[in-house]
PDB file of C-alpha atoms in Angstrom:
ATOM      1  CA  MET A   1      65.163 139.823  36.035  1.00 67.00           C
ATOM      2  CA  ALA A   2      66.978 140.927  39.541  1.00 73.00           C
ATOM      3  CA  ARG A   3      68.843 138.353  41.744  1.00 80.00           C
ATOM      4  CA  ALA A   4      66.773 138.685  44.705  1.00 79.00           C
ATOM      5  CA  ASP A   5      63.419 138.658  42.630  1.00 80.00           C
ATOM      6  CA  ARG A   6      64.756 134.846  40.989  1.00 85.00           C
ATOM      7  CA  LEU A   7      66.010 133.737  44.631  1.00 87.00           C
ATOM      8  CA  LEU A   8      62.647 134.991  45.834  1.00 84.00           C
ATOM      9  CA  ARG A   9      61.252 132.967  42.720  1.00 87.00           C
ATOM     10  CA  LEU A  10      63.096 129.503  43.572  1.00 89.00           C
ATOM     11  CA  LEU A  11      62.320 129.189  47.305  1.00 85.00           C
ATOM     12  CA  THR A  12      58.816 129.970  46.272  1.00 83.00           C
ATOM     13  CA  ALA A  13      59.402 126.926  43.674  1.00 87.00           C
ATOM     14  CA  PHE A  14      60.956 124.761  46.464  1.00 85.00           C
ATOM     15  CA  ARG A  15      58.009 124.899  48.989  1.00 81.00           C
ATOM     16  CA  VAL A  16      54.828 124.199  45.627  1.00 81.00           C
ATOM     17  CA  LEU A  17      56.993 121.136  43.140  1.00 85.00           C
ATOM     18  CA  PRO A  18      57.103 118.217  44.867  1.00 82.00           C
ATOM     19  CA  GLN A  19      59.701 116.946  45.180  1.00 78.00           C
ATOM     20  CA  PRO A  20      62.354 115.787  46.005  1.00 87.00           C
ATOM     21  CA  VAL A  21      62.313 118.284  41.972  1.00 89.00           C
ATOM     22  CA  THR A  22      64.817 118.027  39.078  1.00 91.00           C
ATOM     23  CA  ALA A  23      67.228 120.720  38.499  1.00 90.00           C
ATOM     24  CA  ALA A  24      65.855 120.967  35.082  1.00 92.00           C
ATOM     25  CA  ARG A  25      62.269 120.909  36.834  1.00 91.00           C
ATOM     26  CA  LEU A  26      63.451 124.363  38.508  1.00 92.00           C
ATOM     27  CA  ALA A  27      65.000 126.295  36.343  1.00 91.00           C
ATOM     28  CA  ALA A  28      61.985 126.229  34.147  1.00 91.00           C
ATOM     29  CA  GLU A  29      59.716 127.576  37.086  1.00 88.00           C
ATOM     30  CA  THR A  30      61.800 130.241  37.199  1.00 89.00           C
ATOM     31  CA  GLY A  31      62.911 131.057  33.994  1.00 91.00           C
ATOM     32  CA  VAL A  32      66.775 130.511  34.322  1.00 92.00           C
ATOM     33  CA  SER A  33      69.124 128.129  32.632  1.00 92.00           C
ATOM     34  CA  GLU A  34      70.561 124.850  34.833  1.00 91.00           C
ATOM     35  CA  ARG A  35      73.280 126.520  34.884  1.00 91.00           C
ATOM     36  CA  THR A  36      72.144 129.618  36.672  1.00 92.00           C
ATOM     37  CA  LEU A  37      69.715 127.725  38.728  1.00 91.00           C
ATOM     38  CA  TYR A  38      72.505 125.589  40.033  1.00 92.00           C
ATOM     39  CA  ARG A  39      74.291 129.234  41.230  1.00 92.00           C
ATOM     40  CA  ASP A  40      71.336 130.406  42.781  1.00 91.00           C
ATOM     41  CA  ILE A  41      71.044 127.036  44.702  1.00 91.00           C
ATOM     42  CA  GLU A  42      74.546 127.779  46.622  1.00 91.00           C
ATOM     43  CA  ALA A  43      73.432 131.998  46.948  1.00 90.00           C
ATOM     44  CA  LEU A  44      70.250 130.000  49.341  1.00 88.00           C
ATOM     45  CA  ARG A  45      72.354 127.316  50.971  1.00 88.00           C
ATOM     46  CA  ALA A  46      74.891 130.596  51.731  1.00 87.00           C
ATOM     47  CA  GLY A  47      72.258 132.296  53.189  1.00 82.00           C
ATOM     48  CA  GLY A  48      70.514 129.695  55.372  1.00 82.00           C
ATOM     49  CA  ALA A  49      68.596 127.426  53.150  1.00 83.00           C
ATOM     50  CA  LEU A  50      69.275 124.230  54.101  1.00 86.00           C
ATOM     51  CA  ILE A  51      68.931 122.173  50.957  1.00 88.00           C
ATOM     52  CA  ASP A  52      69.441 118.493  50.206  1.00 88.00           C
ATOM     53  CA  GLY A  53      70.341 116.857  46.911  1.00 84.00           C
ATOM     54  CA  ALA A  54      73.142 117.439  44.013  1.00 81.00           C
ATOM     55  CA  PRO A  55      72.705 117.709  40.210  1.00 82.00           C
ATOM     56  CA  GLY A  56      70.991 114.372  38.935  1.00 80.00           C
ATOM     57  CA  LEU A  57      69.294 113.758  42.028  1.00 81.00           C
ATOM     58  CA  GLY A  58      67.035 115.949  42.831  1.00 87.00           C
ATOM     59  CA  TYR A  59      66.677 118.732  45.305  1.00 90.00           C
ATOM     60  CA  VAL A  60      64.869 118.738  48.399  1.00 87.00           C
ATOM     61  CA  LEU A  61      64.231 121.767  50.704  1.00 85.00           C
ATOM     62  CA  THR A  62      64.826 121.485  54.272  1.00 78.00           C
ATOM     63  CA  GLU A  63      64.448 124.378  56.205  1.00 70.00           C
ATOM     64  CA  ASP A  64      63.472 127.603  55.520  1.00 69.00           C
ATOM     65  CA  PRO A  65      64.976 130.757  56.375  1.00 64.00           C
ATOM     66  CA  ALA A  66      62.812 133.230  54.349  1.00 61.00           C
ATOM     67  CA  LEU A  67      59.901 132.186  56.517  1.00 58.00           C
ATOM     68  CA  PRO A  68      57.765 133.879  59.488  1.00 60.00           C
ATOM     69  CA  PRO A  69      58.254 132.759  62.995  1.00 58.00           C
ATOM     70  CA  GLN A  70      55.747 129.790  64.387  1.00 62.00           C
ATOM     71  CA  MET A  71      52.405 132.015  64.161  1.00 69.00           C
ATOM     72  CA  PHE A  72      48.694 129.694  66.607  1.00 80.00           C
ATOM     73  CA  THR A  73      45.214 130.440  67.420  1.00 84.00           C
ATOM     74  CA  ARG A  74      45.363 131.104  71.781  1.00 89.00           C
ATOM     75  CA  ILE A  75      42.886 127.968  71.630  1.00 93.00           C
ATOM     76  CA  GLU A  76      45.958 126.065  69.442  1.00 90.00           C
ATOM     77  CA  VAL A  77      48.623 127.570  71.985  1.00 91.00           C
ATOM     78  CA  GLU A  78      46.195 125.584  74.726  1.00 94.00           C
ATOM     79  CA  ALA A  79      45.741 122.518  71.974  1.00 95.00           C
ATOM     80  CA  LEU A  80      49.212 121.687  72.353  1.00 93.00           C
ATOM     81  CA  ALA A  81      50.331 122.446  75.462  1.00 93.00           C
ATOM     82  CA  LEU A  82      47.341 119.883  76.728  1.00 95.00           C
ATOM     83  CA  GLY A  83      48.302 118.004  74.309  1.00 95.00           C
ATOM     84  CA  LEU A  84      52.255 117.709  74.794  1.00 94.00           C
ATOM     85  CA  ALA A  85      51.205 117.121  78.370  1.00 93.00           C
ATOM     86  CA  GLU A  86      48.956 113.825  77.842  1.00 92.00           C
ATOM     87  CA  VAL A  87      51.592 112.415  75.672  1.00 93.00           C
ATOM     88  CA  ARG A  88      54.553 113.266  78.828  1.00 91.00           C
ATOM     89  CA  GLN A  89      52.227 110.807  80.813  1.00 89.00           C
ATOM     90  CA  MET A  90      51.950 108.383  78.933  1.00 88.00           C
ATOM     91  CA  GLY A  91      54.106 106.284  80.530  1.00 85.00           C
ATOM     92  CA  ASP A  92      56.581 105.563  78.468  1.00 92.00           C
ATOM     93  CA  PRO A  93      59.934 107.614  78.650  1.00 93.00           C
ATOM     94  CA  ALA A  94      61.434 108.575  75.232  1.00 94.00           C
ATOM     95  CA  LEU A  95      58.387 110.190  74.715  1.00 94.00           C
ATOM     96  CA  ALA A  96      57.445 112.546  77.074  1.00 93.00           C
ATOM     97  CA  ARG A  97      61.475 113.127  76.592  1.00 93.00           C
ATOM     98  CA  GLY A  98      60.227 114.197  72.717  1.00 93.00           C
ATOM     99  CA  ALA A  99      57.252 116.290  74.409  1.00 93.00           C
ATOM    100  CA  LYS A 100      59.437 118.508  76.724  1.00 91.00           C
ATOM    101  CA  ALA A 101      61.400 118.617  73.788  1.00 90.00           C
ATOM    102  CA  ALA A 102      59.431 119.882  71.381  1.00 88.00           C
ATOM    103  CA  MET A 103      57.455 122.487  73.555  1.00 88.00           C
ATOM    104  CA  ALA A 104      60.553 124.058  74.247  1.00 86.00           C
ATOM    105  CA  LYS A 105      61.113 124.262  70.322  1.00 81.00           C
ATOM    106  CA  ILE A 106      57.318 125.319  69.250  1.00 83.00           C
ATOM    107  CA  THR A 107      57.362 128.246  72.773  1.00 83.00           C
ATOM    108  CA  ALA A 108      61.617 129.443  70.535  1.00 74.00           C
ATOM    109  CA  THR A 109      59.668 130.192  67.614  1.00 75.00           C
ATOM    110  CA  LEU A 110      56.498 132.261  68.274  1.00 79.00           C
ATOM    111  CA  PRO A 111      56.539 135.839  69.250  1.00 78.00           C
ATOM    112  CA  GLU A 112      56.716 137.867  72.816  1.00 80.00           C
ATOM    113  CA  ARG A 113      53.554 138.014  73.433  1.00 82.00           C
ATOM    114  CA  VAL A 114      52.333 134.034  72.027  1.00 84.00           C
ATOM    115  CA  GLN A 115      55.241 132.868  74.529  1.00 84.00           C
ATOM    116  CA  ARG A 116      53.884 133.368  77.067  1.00 88.00           C
ATOM    117  CA  GLN A 117      50.449 132.785  75.974  1.00 89.00           C
ATOM    118  CA  ALA A 118      52.581 129.210  75.969  1.00 88.00           C
ATOM    119  CA  ILE A 119      54.155 128.924  79.059  1.00 87.00           C
ATOM    120  CA  HIS A 120      50.822 130.172  81.669  1.00 90.00           C
ATOM    121  CA  ALA A 121      48.438 128.093  79.613  1.00 91.00           C
ATOM    122  CA  VAL A 122      44.867 126.859  81.396  1.00 93.00           C
ATOM    123  CA  SER A 123      44.837 123.892  79.617  1.00 90.00           C
ATOM    124  CA  HIS A 124      46.229 120.474  81.628  1.00 88.00           C
ATOM    125  CA  SER A 125      46.805 116.999  81.950  1.00 87.00           C
ATOM    126  CA  VAL A 126      46.999 115.093  86.440  1.00 85.00           C
ATOM    127  CA  ARG A 127      46.498 111.218  86.579  1.00 82.00           C
ATOM    128  CA  PHE A 128      46.477 110.592  89.881  1.00 81.00           C
ATOM    129  CA  ASP A 129      46.168 106.837  88.043  1.00 80.00           C
ATOM    130  CA  PRO A 130      49.297 106.814  85.440  1.00 76.00           C
ATOM    131  CA  ARG A 131      49.400 104.558  83.308  1.00 82.00           C
ATOM    132  CA  PRO A 132      51.780 102.090  83.942  1.00 84.00           C
ATOM    133  CA  PRO A 133      55.652 102.683  82.624  1.00 88.00           C
ATOM    134  CA  ALA A 134      55.351 101.374  79.851  1.00 90.00           C
ATOM    135  CA  PRO A 135      57.119  98.001  78.173  1.00 91.00           C
ATOM    136  CA  ALA A 136      61.114  98.221  77.618  1.00 90.00           C
ATOM    137  CA  HIS A 137      60.748  97.174  73.693  1.00 94.00           C
ATOM    138  CA  VAL A 138      58.164  99.683  73.416  1.00 96.00           C
ATOM    139  CA  GLY A 139      61.631 101.414  72.048  1.00 95.00           C
ATOM    140  CA  LEU A 140      62.166  98.519  69.053  1.00 97.00           C
ATOM    141  CA  ILE A 141      58.616  98.472  68.216  1.00 98.00           C
ATOM    142  CA  ARG A 142      58.475 101.877  67.416  1.00 97.00           C
ATOM    143  CA  GLU A 143      61.613 102.028  64.718  1.00 96.00           C
ATOM    144  CA  ALA A 144      60.983  98.981  63.141  1.00 97.00           C
ATOM    145  CA  SER A 145      57.591 100.625  62.413  1.00 97.00           C
ATOM    146  CA  TRP A 146      59.822 103.824  61.201  1.00 95.00           C
ATOM    147  CA  GLU A 147      62.119 101.473  59.227  1.00 95.00           C
ATOM    148  CA  GLU A 148      58.826  99.656  58.282  1.00 96.00           C
ATOM    149  CA  ARG A 149      61.090  96.332  59.279  1.00 98.00           C
ATOM    150  CA  ALA A 150      59.644  93.394  60.496  1.00 98.00           C
ATOM    151  CA  ILE A 151      60.074  92.258  64.128  1.00 98.00           C
ATOM    152  CA  ASP A 152      60.341  88.520  65.356  1.00 98.00           C
ATOM    153  CA  ILE A 153      58.024  87.710  68.600  1.00 98.00           C
ATOM    154  CA  ARG A 154      57.301  85.561  71.241  1.00 97.00           C
ATOM    155  CA  TYR A 155      53.869  86.133  71.932  1.00 97.00           C
ATOM    156  CA  ARG A 156      51.498  84.807  74.669  1.00 95.00           C
ATOM    157  CA  ASP A 157      47.885  85.046  73.919  1.00 91.00           C
ATOM    158  CA  LEU A 158      44.796  85.659  76.939  1.00 89.00           C
ATOM    159  CA  ALA A 159      44.380  81.197  76.721  1.00 92.00           C
ATOM    160  CA  GLY A 160      48.462  81.875  78.016  1.00 91.00           C
ATOM    161  CA  ARG A 161      49.532  79.514  75.141  1.00 94.00           C
ATOM    162  CA  GLU A 162      52.458  81.227  73.793  1.00 95.00           C
ATOM    163  CA  SER A 163      54.001  81.188  70.350  1.00 95.00           C
ATOM    164  CA  GLU A 164      56.542  82.316  67.646  1.00 96.00           C
ATOM    165  CA  ARG A 165      55.160  85.270  65.258  1.00 95.00           C
ATOM    166  CA  ARG A 166      56.698  87.721  62.257  1.00 98.00           C
ATOM    167  CA  ILE A 167      54.358  90.209  61.976  1.00 98.00           C
ATOM    168  CA  TRP A 168      55.458  93.838  60.453  1.00 98.00           C
ATOM    169  CA  PRO A 169      54.366  95.798  62.799  1.00 98.00           C
ATOM    170  CA  LEU A 170      51.768  99.355  61.705  1.00 97.00           C
ATOM    171  CA  SER A 171      50.734 101.268  64.159  1.00 97.00           C
ATOM    172  CA  ILE A 172      51.622 101.720  68.323  1.00 96.00           C
ATOM    173  CA  VAL A 173      48.162 102.284  69.913  1.00 95.00           C
ATOM    174  CA  TRP A 174      47.660 103.910  73.220  1.00 92.00           C
ATOM    175  CA  PHE A 175      44.427 102.518  74.902  1.00 88.00           C
ATOM    176  CA  GLU A 176      43.660 103.784  78.289  1.00 82.00           C
ATOM    177  CA  ARG A 177      44.698 100.196  80.377  1.00 82.00           C
ATOM    178  CA  ALA A 178      46.345  98.892  76.965  1.00 88.00           C
ATOM    179  CA  LEU A 179      49.025  99.085  74.780  1.00 93.00           C
ATOM    180  CA  MET A 180      48.450  97.650  71.489  1.00 96.00           C
ATOM    181  CA  CYS A 181      50.190  96.856  68.413  1.00 97.00           C
ATOM    182  CA  LEU A 182      48.950  96.519  65.013  1.00 98.00           C
ATOM    183  CA  ALA A 183      50.310  94.568  62.800  1.00 98.00           C
ATOM    184  CA  PHE A 184      49.813  92.437  59.908  1.00 98.00           C
ATOM    185  CA  CYS A 185      50.741  88.850  61.097  1.00 97.00           C
ATOM    186  CA  THR A 186      53.039  86.469  58.450  1.00 96.00           C
ATOM    187  CA  LEU A 187      51.688  83.552  59.948  1.00 93.00           C
ATOM    188  CA  ARG A 188      47.698  84.446  59.996  1.00 93.00           C
ATOM    189  CA  GLN A 189      48.134  86.858  56.511  1.00 96.00           C
ATOM    190  CA  ASP A 190      45.847  88.596  58.576  1.00 96.00           C
ATOM    191  CA  PHE A 191      45.699  92.082  60.671  1.00 97.00           C
ATOM    192  CA  ARG A 192      46.099  91.720  65.010  1.00 96.00           C
ATOM    193  CA  ARG A 193      46.333  93.616  67.400  1.00 96.00           C
ATOM    194  CA  PHE A 194      49.076  92.031  70.224  1.00 97.00           C
ATOM    195  CA  HIS A 195      49.473  93.473  73.909  1.00 96.00           C
ATOM    196  CA  ILE A 196      52.753  95.244  73.696  1.00 96.00           C
ATOM    197  CA  ALA A 197      53.070  93.544  77.495  1.00 94.00           C
ATOM    198  CA  ARG A 198      51.797  89.909  76.377  1.00 96.00           C
ATOM    199  CA  MET A 199      55.785  89.688  73.965  1.00 96.00           C
ATOM    200  CA  SER A 200      57.726  88.303  76.001  1.00 93.00           C
ATOM    201  CA  GLU A 201      60.702  88.856  73.421  1.00 95.00           C
ATOM    202  CA  VAL A 202      60.937  91.373  69.961  1.00 97.00           C
ATOM    203  CA  ARG A 203      64.366  90.450  67.761  1.00 97.00           C
ATOM    204  CA  LEU A 204      64.360  93.537  64.821  1.00 97.00           C
ATOM    205  CA  THR A 205      64.951  91.383  61.933  1.00 98.00           C
ATOM    206  CA  ASP A 206      66.313  92.734  58.096  1.00 96.00           C
ATOM    207  CA  ASP A 207      62.794  91.750  56.845  1.00 97.00           C
ATOM    208  CA  SER A 208      61.847  95.028  55.036  1.00 97.00           C
ATOM    209  CA  PHE A 209      58.161  95.527  54.397  1.00 96.00           C
ATOM    210  CA  ARG A 210      58.798  98.819  52.603  1.00 93.00           C
ATOM    211  CA  PRO A 211      56.366 100.588  51.448  1.00 91.00           C
ATOM    212  CA  ARG A 212      53.303  98.790  52.628  1.00 93.00           C
ATOM    213  CA  ARG A 213      53.196  99.800  55.545  1.00 94.00           C
ATOM    214  CA  VAL A 214      50.475 103.219  55.047  1.00 90.00           C
ATOM    215  CA  ALA A 215      48.933 100.825  52.190  1.00 92.00           C
ATOM    216  CA  LEU A 216      48.213  98.322  54.626  1.00 95.00           C
ATOM    217  CA  LEU A 217      46.803 100.839  57.291  1.00 94.00           C
ATOM    218  CA  ARG A 218      44.487 102.232  54.119  1.00 91.00           C
ATOM    219  CA  ASP A 219      43.613  98.623  54.144  1.00 93.00           C
ATOM    220  CA  TYR A 220      43.033  98.514  58.023  1.00 94.00           C
ATOM    221  CA  VAL A 221      41.114 101.606  58.848  1.00 91.00           C
ATOM    222  CA  ALA A 222      38.987 100.820  55.230  1.00 91.00           C
ATOM    223  CA  MET A 223      38.590  96.978  56.781  1.00 92.00           C
ATOM    224  CA  VAL A 224      36.944  98.286  60.214  1.00 90.00           C
ATOM    225  CA  ARG A 225      35.519 100.643  58.703  1.00 88.00           C
ATOM    226  CA  GLY A 226      33.343  98.539  56.785  1.00 78.00           C
TER     227      GLY A 226
END
């Protein structure tokens, strides 16, 4: 098999196989020896492919130089522009910066004609009554959710009673006038929604609940749907 054909087949295997994928599996998929496979992986890396991993650990294709530029329909471009514009008005400075950077990166990968559509989108989002600024600790809650680490909070309920809780943050939910944290409360051993603005203290702990976040979210959705 020609080397170019082998490299193309290897890229295809990376795209379709669950990752990380072992060298043995890649070699079987591409019909080469593992020794040849290692050389082909290095060739792809030299060509610009970002492939993480090593022999014995498995490999992950994290950046594929052979994929074509992003292509969106005109209505998809409008949806992206409108959605990211709305995110920039949600009162969370970190999300606003992320939305601005994401739009710039997306636009940079588009063909010239579609770039112009994105830059001059007809859909806009304007809030004359903007959302209040997000509480300072929303970033810490977001990080705890990403990392699946418990947080300790001091919380004031609707009646003004204060309590201390350890919770597993699962999701941040943006309502029109409230910012909520959906969490599993270790005290009540049940799901709870906490107003983030009523958290006077938030402390990140070393208590990990990985990998239960996705499963707990599925359980919550099933419970809500009854």
